[in-house]
């Protein structure tokens, strides 16, 4: 059925609009970034150029009962774009246009294939930007669908706070726009926020209007090493409570600091970094305001045992200091031995619990005897742990998996969430069920069934259906 | 049926938990604040004390097919809590407890009947607050259900940005909690935001966890009169683009300034106010930071013809200056002749359109020969117009209604919304349909039907069903 659907789509998009190439298909059903894997692959990858074409594709798939999965940059880590039931992968690389830039309204209308870094570069002259900071490869469609964030979330919130409206193709091929472009509204259900983070299971995002923020007049960076993770977390909490509006507040643990000392880029290694838990602070605002903030921050952190406060004295130093944070993941990747992979995961907990969960998780992963590091978006109670392991070693893989599972359970016990910014994908479906409980999952399933009764939109294999069997029968029924 | 349901509820809540008192019922089905009116009244008002009791009430109403409407402070202006199909009004005044205050996590768990001013006063010592600013009488349940905001929205966003989770009783009486308490998450559908602004039509909010913000170290106020509304709006736009983080930016028109001069409180009338469009600016941050901000703001507004920049030199002056803005609505109410009412409505448009829509709306309402004034939350493109009219004068009522209708159409034409912060209620159902179009309304209806197939939750008489007939038959079966 999937092949017949693909042929039918080809008749609309033309030869160049559909690919059966093995490498292309592999790229749309597998990622080394992702710890979840599936045996299945999509039968074809299709490349629409407009909302109307997406609608036609969905109508065909609906008719043939073929599952659909949207694909953006492919940078997600939980198997979010995989095709566990095969079907058609919709690649948005041909829908990468800025549709309209309303500078005076501080908003921008974009297609889902737009890369956020390119977009910010293009509109830089206006003094405006989209203040999210996920992977530099990420595209708007995926950023919306996983409710992404990154280092700027402490100040600017997450993607849901920057989407004014969404044009979505629904499971039957119909097209809706969630609302117009007001920056504020209390008119009707908040459909925009319903699509944000739904990972393509309620509708396919084909256009969105995003709010933009003014680029801060100035920024600066400070690096603050602490004796322990608890001291760093306590200082972070003090800073949040102080009301000083930091641009970002990131934690790197002792392991991560060692990695930087040993394997950072030349610019980063110029400096000798203290190998203890370290806060990376970004200041943003007016030049004079930042001076005031730095002074106050220095006083606050000193009370938590930070006597080695380093701040950037010029723009070059600022870039060099922040580079250490920016390079963290790439440095980890570059030092891993051949054949090993990185199990990268994240959770978020209420702020006061962050130091505890980091300390316990480090202790647990330490017992594995594997290389593991922690990076935290501490302003939000969100942190990432990355563990290096050999996926061919079954015992090792199983112990890492158990260790990650325990971290999820711990986050739930602390009234937190199993995913701070990576979505659920395939990898965390069972964790979501544990986090929210059967009644709340049932409510989500009610919404899903109402909107997509045939389960055509199976991206991430149905967020809300934790029974794989149920899923297959519901989709292929 | 409704009476039988009420009797059944009485057997659970006891005598004191159900009222049939005429005055009480009138208070729960009519409001002079609201321009929409209905002939129907609820048959009884019930007073649950717990989520469990609300669940039992809903199960009874579900069994007897009796419509339910939740009631908070009764301060909404679009007939949001009326009972157009009669039924049972659930009053949350007995569910007014702070359940838990997690100071270190900067969140608070509350029941829906908590008044936000009381709550902020109670937790003041912690240095934290909920940064919303709706009517001082408003309660958390209503604030969530209409996605309220007020003067602080420019800096802090709207209610949806401050709700971490919601416990809701669904139409069949089952209870769900949308999630735990992490400040950030990308796990599963955003049910929290779906309930915010749904005006009780998808579930009844019985508990919520709210994020809190640090109370700014310091604040200040400046008053800036402009030659025209366009100058004021242009200056507002410049200020937004400058990246200076103002606490609030409010516009009062020439009429509103006259009212203040003539009828303001003694403290306000000490000063002679310029009777031209005026921006009220609130600064918030650190004391030193504010000094820097005031200097920059003064430079920016001067370029738009504001040569009469007045800022508060001490705390008393700050209170006096802001009082003029705070008193605006009450002053209007106090000067209206006996028998007249105030038609108060709001819309929001993209920022660049705000000056135009205010100017045209003032011109249109000017033609009515009635007293009309404008207050704008200009930082969000949101403004309120209030027109005094005699509801017993049919011709006058009809012209005001037409004038308001035109304002809604204009907001829609400008890609705005028919409600910035008052919700839809009964009064704006037809406007919502115009704003969003049939496909988007149909999607909302799909959600509503899935979640409440018997239309038990008829609060605001079914947001999504624009056919009154359909509604009656759907509910009364």
XYZ file of C-alpha atoms in Angstrom, chain B residues 120-313:
194
model
C 0.222 37.796 46.652
C -0.186 39.526 50.009
C 0.147 36.230 51.866
C 3.387 35.247 50.156
C 4.842 38.758 50.010
C 7.499 38.012 52.619
C 9.083 35.416 50.333
C 9.891 38.061 47.730
C 7.786 36.186 45.170
C 4.546 37.023 43.384
C 2.205 36.003 40.596
C 2.822 38.797 38.073
C -0.667 39.053 36.593
C -2.832 42.135 36.982
C -6.502 41.543 36.132
C -9.421 42.945 38.172
C -8.413 42.971 41.862
C -11.478 40.841 42.604
C -10.466 38.069 40.183
C -9.911 34.487 41.344
C -7.402 31.976 40.046
C -10.017 29.692 38.428
C -11.452 32.494 36.337
C -8.024 33.913 35.583
C -6.992 30.548 34.169
C -10.235 30.009 32.316
C -10.099 33.346 30.469
C -6.288 33.468 30.087
C -6.290 36.826 31.855
C -3.467 39.347 31.880
C -3.629 43.127 32.495
C -0.988 45.824 32.666
C 1.917 43.454 33.420
C 1.496 41.346 30.269
C 4.093 43.301 28.311
C 6.797 42.056 30.652
C 5.357 38.855 32.068
C 3.024 37.504 29.390
C -0.448 36.187 30.124
C -1.869 33.630 32.536
C -0.983 30.700 30.268
C 2.685 31.488 30.888
C 2.293 31.052 34.668
C 0.331 27.840 34.993
C 2.505 24.761 35.504
C -0.267 22.220 35.872
C -3.996 21.967 36.266
C -6.143 19.431 38.063
C -9.414 19.265 36.170
C -12.666 17.406 36.556
C -13.768 16.216 33.125
C -17.307 16.037 31.776
C -17.788 12.454 32.991
C -16.554 13.303 36.484
C -13.119 11.755 36.076
C -10.153 13.683 37.454
C -6.878 14.374 35.656
C -3.748 16.322 36.500
C -2.092 17.689 33.384
C 1.478 17.218 34.679
C 3.870 17.574 37.630
C 5.695 20.780 38.587
C 8.731 21.178 36.305
C 9.171 24.748 35.057
C 9.987 23.424 31.624
C 8.856 20.330 29.747
C 8.460 18.847 26.296
C 6.706 15.670 27.365
C 3.381 14.958 25.708
C 0.549 17.211 24.636
C 0.331 20.584 26.327
C -2.941 19.916 28.143
C -2.249 22.704 30.604
C -2.428 25.344 27.879
C -5.498 23.660 26.433
C -7.452 24.213 29.667
C -6.151 27.780 30.046
C -8.607 30.017 28.200
C -11.119 27.202 27.576
C -13.615 28.936 29.894
C -14.615 25.719 31.603
C -15.903 24.023 28.444
C -13.341 21.187 28.367
C -13.047 20.501 32.085
C -13.458 22.271 35.407
C -10.268 23.570 37.011
C -10.195 22.440 40.663
C -6.517 23.002 41.474
C -3.495 24.540 39.773
C 0.205 24.998 40.335
C 1.375 28.474 39.392
C 4.885 29.697 38.662
C 5.941 32.733 40.662
C 8.362 35.525 39.774
C 10.735 37.441 42.048
C 9.275 40.789 43.093
C 11.430 43.397 41.339
C 13.942 45.027 43.666
C 12.612 48.426 42.704
C 10.046 50.104 40.471
C 9.374 53.572 39.153
C 6.793 55.323 37.028
C 6.882 57.929 34.265
C 4.038 59.789 32.563
C 4.524 60.963 28.980
C 1.884 63.032 27.145
C 1.981 63.065 23.313
C 0.435 65.342 20.695
C -1.524 62.495 19.038
C -2.375 58.811 19.465
C -0.117 58.058 16.514
C 2.856 59.734 18.196
C 2.195 57.806 21.378
C 1.908 54.517 19.507
C 5.067 55.225 17.517
C 6.953 55.958 20.726
C 5.564 52.750 22.233
C 6.860 50.814 19.253
C 10.299 52.459 19.558
C 10.405 51.514 23.224
C 9.479 47.889 22.562
C 12.135 47.648 19.850
C 14.780 49.231 22.096
C 14.856 46.110 24.234
C 14.460 48.119 27.432
C 12.477 45.848 29.671
C 9.623 47.969 30.901
C 7.302 46.657 33.586
C 4.218 48.070 31.876
C 3.291 50.528 29.132
C -0.264 51.827 29.168
C -2.014 54.371 26.961
C -4.840 56.599 28.130
C -6.561 58.805 25.563
C -7.496 62.497 25.826
C -10.990 61.653 27.118
C -9.632 59.421 29.840
C -7.184 62.150 30.913
C -10.053 64.667 31.115
C -11.986 62.284 33.342
C -9.002 62.039 35.650
C -8.605 65.798 35.869
C -12.264 66.271 36.646
C -13.178 63.222 38.701
C -10.005 61.524 39.895
C -9.367 60.941 43.567
C -7.941 63.803 45.616
C -4.405 62.414 45.331
C -4.669 62.220 41.563
C -6.258 65.647 41.152
C -3.429 67.348 43.059
C -1.636 67.339 39.739
C -2.885 69.007 36.570
C -2.793 66.414 33.798
C -2.315 67.288 30.172
C -5.444 66.255 28.302
C -3.737 64.535 25.391
C -2.954 60.860 24.661
C -0.573 59.799 27.426
C 1.728 56.857 28.017
C 2.005 55.516 31.556
C 5.323 53.685 31.886
C 6.294 51.398 34.718
C 9.985 50.627 35.219
C 11.020 47.595 37.188
C 14.362 46.041 38.037
C 17.276 47.057 40.156
C 17.422 50.628 41.473
C 20.524 51.382 39.441
C 19.157 49.644 36.352
C 16.006 51.756 36.480
C 18.020 54.977 36.490
C 19.734 53.835 33.319
C 16.390 52.849 31.735
C 14.720 56.176 32.555
C 17.524 58.080 30.875
C 17.266 56.026 27.678
C 13.467 56.149 27.595
C 13.509 59.925 27.906
C 15.787 60.180 24.853
C 13.608 57.816 22.816
C 10.245 59.468 23.514
C 11.625 62.962 22.920
C 12.058 62.007 19.257
C 8.292 61.441 19.051
C 7.332 64.880 20.306
C 7.112 64.107 24.020
C 8.625 67.122 25.735
C 6.817 66.812 28.992
C 8.341 63.702 30.535
C 7.333 63.412 34.202
C 8.851 60.747 36.382
C 8.324 59.878 39.992
C 11.036 61.292 42.212
